[in-house]
XYZ file of C-alpha atoms in Angstrom:
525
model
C -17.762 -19.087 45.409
C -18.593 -22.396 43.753
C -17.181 -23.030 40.119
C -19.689 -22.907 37.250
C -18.831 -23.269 33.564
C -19.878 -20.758 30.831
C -22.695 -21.071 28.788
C -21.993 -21.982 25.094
C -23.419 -18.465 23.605
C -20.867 -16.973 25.944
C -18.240 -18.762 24.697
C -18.948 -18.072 21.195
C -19.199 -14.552 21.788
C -16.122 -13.767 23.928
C -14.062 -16.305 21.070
C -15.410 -13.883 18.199
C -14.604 -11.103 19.666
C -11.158 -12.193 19.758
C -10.589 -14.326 17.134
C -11.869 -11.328 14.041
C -11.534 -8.024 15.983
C -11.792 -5.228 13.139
C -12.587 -5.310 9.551
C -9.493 -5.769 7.859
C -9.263 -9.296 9.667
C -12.446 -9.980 8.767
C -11.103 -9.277 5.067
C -8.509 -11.072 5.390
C -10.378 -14.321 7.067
C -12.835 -14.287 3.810
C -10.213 -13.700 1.299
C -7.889 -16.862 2.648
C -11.144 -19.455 2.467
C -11.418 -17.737 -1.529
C -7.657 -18.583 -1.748
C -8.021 -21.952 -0.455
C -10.832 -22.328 -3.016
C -8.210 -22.043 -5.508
C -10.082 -18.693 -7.152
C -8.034 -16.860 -9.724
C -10.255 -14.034 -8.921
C -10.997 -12.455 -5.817
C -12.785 -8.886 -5.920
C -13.649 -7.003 -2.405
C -16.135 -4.387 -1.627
C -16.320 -2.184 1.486
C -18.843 0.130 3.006
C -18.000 1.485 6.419
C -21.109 3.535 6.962
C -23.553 0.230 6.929
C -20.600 -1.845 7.845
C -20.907 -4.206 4.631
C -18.131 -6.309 2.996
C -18.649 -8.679 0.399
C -16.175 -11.418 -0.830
C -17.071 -12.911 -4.514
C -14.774 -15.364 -5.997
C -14.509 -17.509 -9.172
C -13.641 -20.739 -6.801
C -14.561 -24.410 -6.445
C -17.396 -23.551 -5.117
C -19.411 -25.036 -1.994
C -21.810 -28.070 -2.825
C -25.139 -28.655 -1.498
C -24.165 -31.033 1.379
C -21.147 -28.592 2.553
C -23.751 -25.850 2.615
C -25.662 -27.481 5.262
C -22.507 -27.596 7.954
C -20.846 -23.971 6.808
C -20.921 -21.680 9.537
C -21.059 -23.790 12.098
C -17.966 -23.776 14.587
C -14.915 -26.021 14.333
C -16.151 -27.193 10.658
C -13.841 -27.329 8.387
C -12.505 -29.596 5.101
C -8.761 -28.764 5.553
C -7.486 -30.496 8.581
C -9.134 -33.370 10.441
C -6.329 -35.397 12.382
C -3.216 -34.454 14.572
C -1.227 -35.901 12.175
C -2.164 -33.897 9.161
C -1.635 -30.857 11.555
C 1.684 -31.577 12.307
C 3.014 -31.644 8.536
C 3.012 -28.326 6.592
C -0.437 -27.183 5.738
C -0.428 -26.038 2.031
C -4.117 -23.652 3.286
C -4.316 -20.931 4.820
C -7.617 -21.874 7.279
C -7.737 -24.827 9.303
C -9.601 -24.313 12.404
C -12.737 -24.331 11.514
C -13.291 -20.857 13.852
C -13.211 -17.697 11.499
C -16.856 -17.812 9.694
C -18.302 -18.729 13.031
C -16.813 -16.093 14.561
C -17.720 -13.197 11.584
C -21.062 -14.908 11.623
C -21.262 -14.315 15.423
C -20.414 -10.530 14.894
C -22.726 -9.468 12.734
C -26.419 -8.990 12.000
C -26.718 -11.800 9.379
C -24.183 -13.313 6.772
C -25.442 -14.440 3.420
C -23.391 -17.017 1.501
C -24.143 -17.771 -2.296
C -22.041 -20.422 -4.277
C -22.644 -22.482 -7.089
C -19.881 -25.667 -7.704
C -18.056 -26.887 -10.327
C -20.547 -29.541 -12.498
C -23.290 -28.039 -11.010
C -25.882 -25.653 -12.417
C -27.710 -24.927 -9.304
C -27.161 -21.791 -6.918
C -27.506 -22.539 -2.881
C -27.745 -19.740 -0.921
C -27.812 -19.452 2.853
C -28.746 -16.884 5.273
C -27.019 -17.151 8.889
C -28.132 -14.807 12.121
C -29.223 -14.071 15.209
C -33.214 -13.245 14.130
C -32.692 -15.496 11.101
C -33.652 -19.027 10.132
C -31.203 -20.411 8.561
C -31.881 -22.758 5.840
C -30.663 -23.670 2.351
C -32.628 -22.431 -0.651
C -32.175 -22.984 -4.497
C -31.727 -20.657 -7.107
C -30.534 -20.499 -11.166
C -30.032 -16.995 -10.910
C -25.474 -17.151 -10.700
C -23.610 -17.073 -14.252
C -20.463 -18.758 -13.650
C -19.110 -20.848 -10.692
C -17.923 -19.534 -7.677
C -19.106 -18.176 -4.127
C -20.182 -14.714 -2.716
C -20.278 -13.776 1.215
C -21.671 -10.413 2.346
C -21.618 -9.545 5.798
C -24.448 -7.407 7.008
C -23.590 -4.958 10.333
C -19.795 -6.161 11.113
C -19.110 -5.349 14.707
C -23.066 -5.071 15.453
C -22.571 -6.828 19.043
C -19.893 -4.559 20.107
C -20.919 -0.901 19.163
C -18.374 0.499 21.270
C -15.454 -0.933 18.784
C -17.586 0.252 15.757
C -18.171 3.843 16.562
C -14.444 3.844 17.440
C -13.819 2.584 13.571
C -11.768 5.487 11.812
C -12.477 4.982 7.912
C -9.543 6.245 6.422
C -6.876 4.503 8.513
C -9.835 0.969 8.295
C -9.796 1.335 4.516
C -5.671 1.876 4.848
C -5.488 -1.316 7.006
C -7.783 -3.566 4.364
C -5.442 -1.795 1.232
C -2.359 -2.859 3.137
C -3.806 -6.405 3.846
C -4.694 -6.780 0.408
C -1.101 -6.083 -0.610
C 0.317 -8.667 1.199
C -1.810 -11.521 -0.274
C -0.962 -9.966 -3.669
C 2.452 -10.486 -3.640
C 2.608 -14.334 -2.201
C -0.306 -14.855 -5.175
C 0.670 -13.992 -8.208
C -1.427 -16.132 -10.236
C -4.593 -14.230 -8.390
C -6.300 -11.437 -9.610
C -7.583 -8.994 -6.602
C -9.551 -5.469 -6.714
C -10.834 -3.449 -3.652
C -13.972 -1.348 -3.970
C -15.726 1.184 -1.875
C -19.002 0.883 -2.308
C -19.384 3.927 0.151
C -17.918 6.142 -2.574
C -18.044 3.845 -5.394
C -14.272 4.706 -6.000
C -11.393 1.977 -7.253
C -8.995 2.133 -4.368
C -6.875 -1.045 -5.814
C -6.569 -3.373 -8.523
C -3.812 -6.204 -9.792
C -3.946 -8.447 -12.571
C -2.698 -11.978 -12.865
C 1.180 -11.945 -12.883
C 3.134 -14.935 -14.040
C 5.393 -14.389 -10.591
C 6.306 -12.456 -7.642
C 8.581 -10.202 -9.305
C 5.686 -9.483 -11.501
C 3.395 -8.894 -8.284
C 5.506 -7.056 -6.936
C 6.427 -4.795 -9.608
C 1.864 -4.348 -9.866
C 2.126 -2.713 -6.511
C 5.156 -0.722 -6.677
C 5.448 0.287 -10.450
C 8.221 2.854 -8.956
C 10.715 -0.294 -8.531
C 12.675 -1.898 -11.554
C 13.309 -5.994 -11.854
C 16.133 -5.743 -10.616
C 15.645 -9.189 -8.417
C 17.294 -11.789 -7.460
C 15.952 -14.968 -6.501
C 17.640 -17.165 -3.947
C 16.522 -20.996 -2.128
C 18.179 -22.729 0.817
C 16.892 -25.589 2.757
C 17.749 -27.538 5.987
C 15.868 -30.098 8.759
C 12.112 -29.293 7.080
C 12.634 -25.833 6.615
C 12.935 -23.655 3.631
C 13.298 -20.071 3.060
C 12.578 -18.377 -0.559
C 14.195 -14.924 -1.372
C 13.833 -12.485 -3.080
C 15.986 -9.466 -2.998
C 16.775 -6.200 -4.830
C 19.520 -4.955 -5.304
C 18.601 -1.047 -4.626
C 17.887 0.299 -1.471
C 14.652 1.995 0.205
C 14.132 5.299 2.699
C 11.518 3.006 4.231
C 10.574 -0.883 5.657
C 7.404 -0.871 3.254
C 9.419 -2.955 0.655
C 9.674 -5.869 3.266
C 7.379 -8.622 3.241
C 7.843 -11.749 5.333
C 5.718 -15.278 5.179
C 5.518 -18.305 6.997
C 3.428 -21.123 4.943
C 1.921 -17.978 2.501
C 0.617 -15.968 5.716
C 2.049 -12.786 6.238
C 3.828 -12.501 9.215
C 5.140 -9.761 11.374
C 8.820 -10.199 12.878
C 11.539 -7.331 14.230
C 13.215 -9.796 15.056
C 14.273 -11.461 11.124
C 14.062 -7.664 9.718
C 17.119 -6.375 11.992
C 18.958 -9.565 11.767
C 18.531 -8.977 7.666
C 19.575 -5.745 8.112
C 22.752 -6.272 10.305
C 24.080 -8.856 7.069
C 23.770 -5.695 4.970
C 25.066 -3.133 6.671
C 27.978 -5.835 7.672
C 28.371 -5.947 3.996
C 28.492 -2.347 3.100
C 29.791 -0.655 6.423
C 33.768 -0.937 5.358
C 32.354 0.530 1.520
C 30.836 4.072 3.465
C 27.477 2.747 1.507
C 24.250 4.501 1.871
C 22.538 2.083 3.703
C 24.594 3.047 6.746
C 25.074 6.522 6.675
C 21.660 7.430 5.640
C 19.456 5.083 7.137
C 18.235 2.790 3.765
C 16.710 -0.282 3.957
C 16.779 -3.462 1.964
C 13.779 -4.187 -0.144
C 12.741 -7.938 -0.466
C 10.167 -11.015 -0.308
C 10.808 -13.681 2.372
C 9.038 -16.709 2.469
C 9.153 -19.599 4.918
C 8.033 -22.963 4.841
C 8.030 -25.314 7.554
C 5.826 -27.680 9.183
C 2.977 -26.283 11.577
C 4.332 -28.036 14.903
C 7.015 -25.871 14.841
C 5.674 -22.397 14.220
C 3.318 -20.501 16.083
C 1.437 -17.811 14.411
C -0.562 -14.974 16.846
C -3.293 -13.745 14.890
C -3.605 -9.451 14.665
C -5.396 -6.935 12.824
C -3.362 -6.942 9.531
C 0.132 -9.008 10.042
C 0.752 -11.665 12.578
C 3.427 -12.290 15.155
C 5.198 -15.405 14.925
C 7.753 -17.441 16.533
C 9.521 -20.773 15.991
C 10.357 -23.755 17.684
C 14.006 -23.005 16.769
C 15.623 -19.679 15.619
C 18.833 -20.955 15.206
C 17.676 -22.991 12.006
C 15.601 -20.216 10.566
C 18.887 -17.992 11.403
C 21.454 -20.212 9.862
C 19.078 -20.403 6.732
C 18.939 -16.777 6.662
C 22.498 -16.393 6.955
C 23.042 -19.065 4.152
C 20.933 -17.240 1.395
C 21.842 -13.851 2.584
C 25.688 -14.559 2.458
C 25.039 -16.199 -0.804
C 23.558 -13.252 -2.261
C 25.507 -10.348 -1.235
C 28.702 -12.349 -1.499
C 29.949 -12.455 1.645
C 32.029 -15.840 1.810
C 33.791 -15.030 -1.665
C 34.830 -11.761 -0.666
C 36.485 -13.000 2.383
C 38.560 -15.428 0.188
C 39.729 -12.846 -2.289
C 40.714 -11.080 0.817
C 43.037 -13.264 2.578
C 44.567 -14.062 -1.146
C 45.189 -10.506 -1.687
C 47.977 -10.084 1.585
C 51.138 -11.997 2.123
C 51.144 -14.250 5.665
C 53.403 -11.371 6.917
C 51.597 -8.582 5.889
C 48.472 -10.629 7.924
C 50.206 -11.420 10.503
C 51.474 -8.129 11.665
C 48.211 -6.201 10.608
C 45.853 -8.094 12.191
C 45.872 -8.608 16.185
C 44.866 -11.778 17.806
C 42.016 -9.926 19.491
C 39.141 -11.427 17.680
C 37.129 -8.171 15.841
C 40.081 -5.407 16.433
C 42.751 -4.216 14.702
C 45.796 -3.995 15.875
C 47.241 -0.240 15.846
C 50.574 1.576 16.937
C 50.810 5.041 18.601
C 53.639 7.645 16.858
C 54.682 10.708 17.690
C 56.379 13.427 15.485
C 59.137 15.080 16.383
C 61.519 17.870 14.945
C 65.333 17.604 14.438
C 66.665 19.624 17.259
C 64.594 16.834 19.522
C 65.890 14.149 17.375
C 69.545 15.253 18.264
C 68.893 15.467 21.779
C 66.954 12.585 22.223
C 69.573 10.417 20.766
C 72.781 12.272 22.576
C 70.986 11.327 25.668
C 69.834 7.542 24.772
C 72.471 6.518 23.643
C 74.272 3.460 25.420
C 71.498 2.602 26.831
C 68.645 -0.043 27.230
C 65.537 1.461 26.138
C 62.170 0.115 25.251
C 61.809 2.461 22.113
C 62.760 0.799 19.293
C 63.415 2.684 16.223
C 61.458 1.955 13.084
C 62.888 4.300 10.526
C 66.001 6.482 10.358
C 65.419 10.098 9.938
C 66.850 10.145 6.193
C 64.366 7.349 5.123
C 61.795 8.803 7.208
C 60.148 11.661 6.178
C 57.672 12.032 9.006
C 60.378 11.082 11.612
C 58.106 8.553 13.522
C 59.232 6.433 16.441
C 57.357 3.428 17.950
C 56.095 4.492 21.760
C 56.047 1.273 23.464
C 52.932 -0.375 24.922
C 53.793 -0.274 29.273
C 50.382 -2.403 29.444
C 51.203 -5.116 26.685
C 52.791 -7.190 29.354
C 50.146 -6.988 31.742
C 47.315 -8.410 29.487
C 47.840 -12.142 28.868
C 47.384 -14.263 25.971
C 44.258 -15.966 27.321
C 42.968 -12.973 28.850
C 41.950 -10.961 25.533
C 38.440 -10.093 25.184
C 36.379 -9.240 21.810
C 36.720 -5.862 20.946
C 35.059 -3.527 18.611
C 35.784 -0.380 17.978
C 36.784 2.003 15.332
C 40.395 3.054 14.234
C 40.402 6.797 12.810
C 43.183 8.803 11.174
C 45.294 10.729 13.039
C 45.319 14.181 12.501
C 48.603 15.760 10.903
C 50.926 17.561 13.513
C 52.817 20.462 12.346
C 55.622 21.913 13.701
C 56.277 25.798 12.857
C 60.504 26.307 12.252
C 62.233 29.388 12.136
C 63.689 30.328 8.702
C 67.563 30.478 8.589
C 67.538 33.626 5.588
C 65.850 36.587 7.105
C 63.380 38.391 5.146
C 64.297 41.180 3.975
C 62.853 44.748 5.093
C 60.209 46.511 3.119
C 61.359 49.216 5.030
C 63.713 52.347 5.950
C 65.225 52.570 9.260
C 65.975 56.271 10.296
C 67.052 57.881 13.222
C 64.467 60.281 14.651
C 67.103 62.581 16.035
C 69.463 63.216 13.981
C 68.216 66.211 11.067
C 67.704 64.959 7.218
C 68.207 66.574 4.160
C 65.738 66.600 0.681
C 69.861 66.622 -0.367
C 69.907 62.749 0.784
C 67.236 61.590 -1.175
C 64.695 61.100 1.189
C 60.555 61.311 0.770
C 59.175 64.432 2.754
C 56.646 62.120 4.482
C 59.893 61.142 6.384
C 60.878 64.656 7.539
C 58.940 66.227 10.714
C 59.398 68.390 13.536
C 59.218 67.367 17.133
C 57.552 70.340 19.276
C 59.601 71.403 22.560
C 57.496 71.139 25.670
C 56.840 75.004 25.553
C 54.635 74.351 22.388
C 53.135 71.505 23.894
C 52.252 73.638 26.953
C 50.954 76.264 25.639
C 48.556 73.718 23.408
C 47.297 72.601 26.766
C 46.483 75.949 28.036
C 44.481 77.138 25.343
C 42.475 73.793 24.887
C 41.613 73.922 28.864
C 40.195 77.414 28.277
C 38.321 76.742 26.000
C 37.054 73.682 28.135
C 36.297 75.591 30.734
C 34.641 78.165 29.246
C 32.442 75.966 27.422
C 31.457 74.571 31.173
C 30.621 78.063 32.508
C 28.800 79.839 29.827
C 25.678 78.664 29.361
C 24.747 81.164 26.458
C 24.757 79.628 22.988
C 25.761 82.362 21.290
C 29.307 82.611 22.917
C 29.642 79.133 22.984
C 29.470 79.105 19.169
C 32.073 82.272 19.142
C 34.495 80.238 20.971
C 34.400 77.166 18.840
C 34.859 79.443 15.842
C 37.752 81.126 17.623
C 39.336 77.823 18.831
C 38.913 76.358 14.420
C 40.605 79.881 13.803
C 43.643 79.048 16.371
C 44.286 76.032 15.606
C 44.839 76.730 12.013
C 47.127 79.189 13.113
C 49.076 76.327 15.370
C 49.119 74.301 12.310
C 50.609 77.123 9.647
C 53.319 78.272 12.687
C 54.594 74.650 12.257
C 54.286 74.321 8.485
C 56.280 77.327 8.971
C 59.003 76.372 11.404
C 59.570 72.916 9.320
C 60.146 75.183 5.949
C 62.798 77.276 8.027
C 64.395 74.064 9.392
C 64.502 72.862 5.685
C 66.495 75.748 4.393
């Protein structure tokens, strides 16, 4: 098949599509041109049923001869060489690719801005069906522009049905937030003109902390601010010093754009929980999470910055700068390199020495083995005079547990060079008790009596003591009149005599028990 090259509406379309794929990137894309306007006031309003947003700002403003190229792709006033590329940007938009591609989704874009010095409104109308042309008006108070997008997502109406408007409205909230707290000196508010309700709303702060605090009024100022640079790159933190049940405290930026990366958030994480894992702290036994603001700022040739929905994936040139930077403020912050010096000040060189193995990350530890006298006393009749590899560590009247070294068979196997990082976890060993005869016998609660020889009330002794042990005639004849009555039960089948021989079996056996009463009273006298 022979090779043909797209048309140009094709392009466009299949680069919109891609470029602003939902509505809180389209939010997002309008917002950043306000921010690069340098408005101190941004205020958003979102209807999902028409699919309307509209973006009005108290910016710079967009004069006359600007108005003629907006909209048009790869226009833009905020990069125009390689060069300037290369160095960090200080705006958010520099492709030139964003409007075009809004404009491109939609039924028609209007854009209304008046400049600073100027008393004139300009207005423009851009579309499919729509001639687009610059008209005049007086009818804007103050300076400033306004964009409303009419029918967002009207060339792909299998995306749009799809839209979900609580977890849309969720997604434009949350993306919102994030410009929020990198702009505090920017007021923002998000409407919904569907409902007409307030969904959010922040002032002007004087910083972060402040912006922060607008968002999550839950969260004291307890912040710390931290700033480390190296090679072109440098981080700003910001950290708190309580902990969170969730990562919704965490907000990463490269250059002021917020940024999405696992791969910063665990390494964070594993410098706290390093910090508080020998201390049993909460944020390793019940799963808390830091809470802070990380901002990065480094030239644009070495980031790269995938655009999403509502945060963006990024990756760097090098890692092992950002990394080292991140270890640098981190350690600086939770105190990591001054604990480590109190540390080794706090043991003698013996004492470190012997507790600490050469095995980088273990600790060294020693097996022991309780033991009682009586295998004391053996064990050293038998040992002695000869070589043995046990060496004693305490004798048994300084010792109190009566612990002996068990020697290592493998420690001459391994070889200096040979040991390997380990890491592993040393616990307690349980207690081992050893249950010992006691050399005074207890004495006897009770009487010991012999049951054949006779005893008399003469003696002393209780009468639950005294009893009478029936010959085997007595016993027989117990027998026989218990398997009558057995048997008789079997054969009769008549109730009546059944019941005349359980009464007559009560009345013999109270008999049996008054002939014995009887025979013990005679023994007695």
């Amino acid at each position: 098949m022979e090779l043909k090259r797209l048309n140009s509406d094709v392009i466009s379309k299949i680069r919109s599509s891609f470029n602003v794929s939902n509505v809180a990137q389209c939010v997002f894309e309008l917002i950043c041109n306000s921010l690069d306007a340098k408005a101190s006031s941004v205020a958003v309003r979102v209807n999902l049923i028409s699919f309307k947003i509209q973006i009005a700002d108290n910016g710079e403003g967009i004069t006359k001869g600007n108005m003629e190229l907006i909209g048009l792709r790869y226009m833009t006033n905020k990069c125009r060489t390689l060069k300037e590329f290369q160095k960090q940007l200080n705006t958010y938009g520099y492709r030139g690719e964003s409007l075009a591609s809004i404009i491109e989704n939609s039924i028609k874009v209007s854009i209304s801005s008046r400049s600073t010095g100027s008393s004139e409104t300009f207005i423009k109308t851009m579309g499919k069906d729509v001639n687009i042309e610059v008209k005049t008006t007086k009818f804007r108070p103050s300076i400033g522009t306004t964009v409303t997008v009419f029918g967002f997502m009207s060339n792909i109406p299998v995306r749009q049905k799809r839209v979900i408007d609580e977890i849309e409205l969720e997604g434009v909230k949350k993306c919102l937030e994030n410009l929020i707290i990198i702009n505090p000196m920017t007021s923002f508010s998000l409407r919904n003109d569907a409902t007409g309700l307030l969904l959010l709303k922040s002032p002007k702060n004087a910083d972060i902390i402040g912006s922060f605090r607008s968002l999550h009024q839950d969260i004291n100022d307890s912040f710390e601010l931290l700033k480390v640079s190296k090679h072109k790159v440098t981080i700003e933190g910001l950290f708190h010093k309580d902990f969170s049940l969730s990562k919704k405290y965490q907000y990463i930026y490269v250059n002021k754009r917020p940024v999405n990366s696992p791969k910063l958030q665990n390494h964070i994480l594993k410098l706290f929980q390093k910090k508080y894992f020998a201390q049993n702290h909460p944020i390793y036994e019940t799963k808390k999470y830091p809470m802070y603001v990380f901002h990065i700022r480094c030239p644009s040739s070495i980031v790269d910055i995938l655009s999403n929905s509502i945060k963006s994936e990024v990756e760097f040139q090098s890692w092992d700068v950002i990394m080292a930077c991140t270890d640098k403020i981190l350690n600086t912050f939770l105190g990591l390199n001054e604990q480590k010096i109190e540390k080794m000040s706090l043991y003698s060189p013996e004492e470190v020495s012997c507790g600490v193995s050469k095995v980088f990350g273990a600790v060294q530890g020693r097996a022991f083995k309780r033991k009682s006298d009586e295998a004391f006393e053996k064990e050293n009749n038998v040992e002695k005079g000869k070589n043995s590899k046990t060496e004693k560590v305490l004798s048994p009247g300084t010792d109190p547990t009566q612990a002996y070294e068990i020697y290592d068979s493998g420690k001459d196997l391994v070889k200096p060079s040979e040991h390997k990082k380990i890491v592993s976890i040393l616990r307690k060993p349980l207690e081992i008790k050893v249950n010992r005869e006691s050399k005074i016998k207890k004495q006897k609660s009770y009487i010991e009596t012999d049951l054949n020889q006779p005893y008399h009330t003469s003696e002393g002794l209780d009468k639950e003591f005294l009893y009478s042990k029936p010959n085997s005639n007595e016993i027989q004849g117990k027998n026989f009149l218990l398997d009558k009555f057995l048997r008789s039960a079997q054969i009769s089948n008549d109730l009546d005599q059944v019941l005349k021989l359980v009464i007559l079996m009560s009345v013999l056996k109270r008999s049996w028990n008054r002939i014995l009463l009887l025979k013990k009273t005679l023994k007695i006298i």
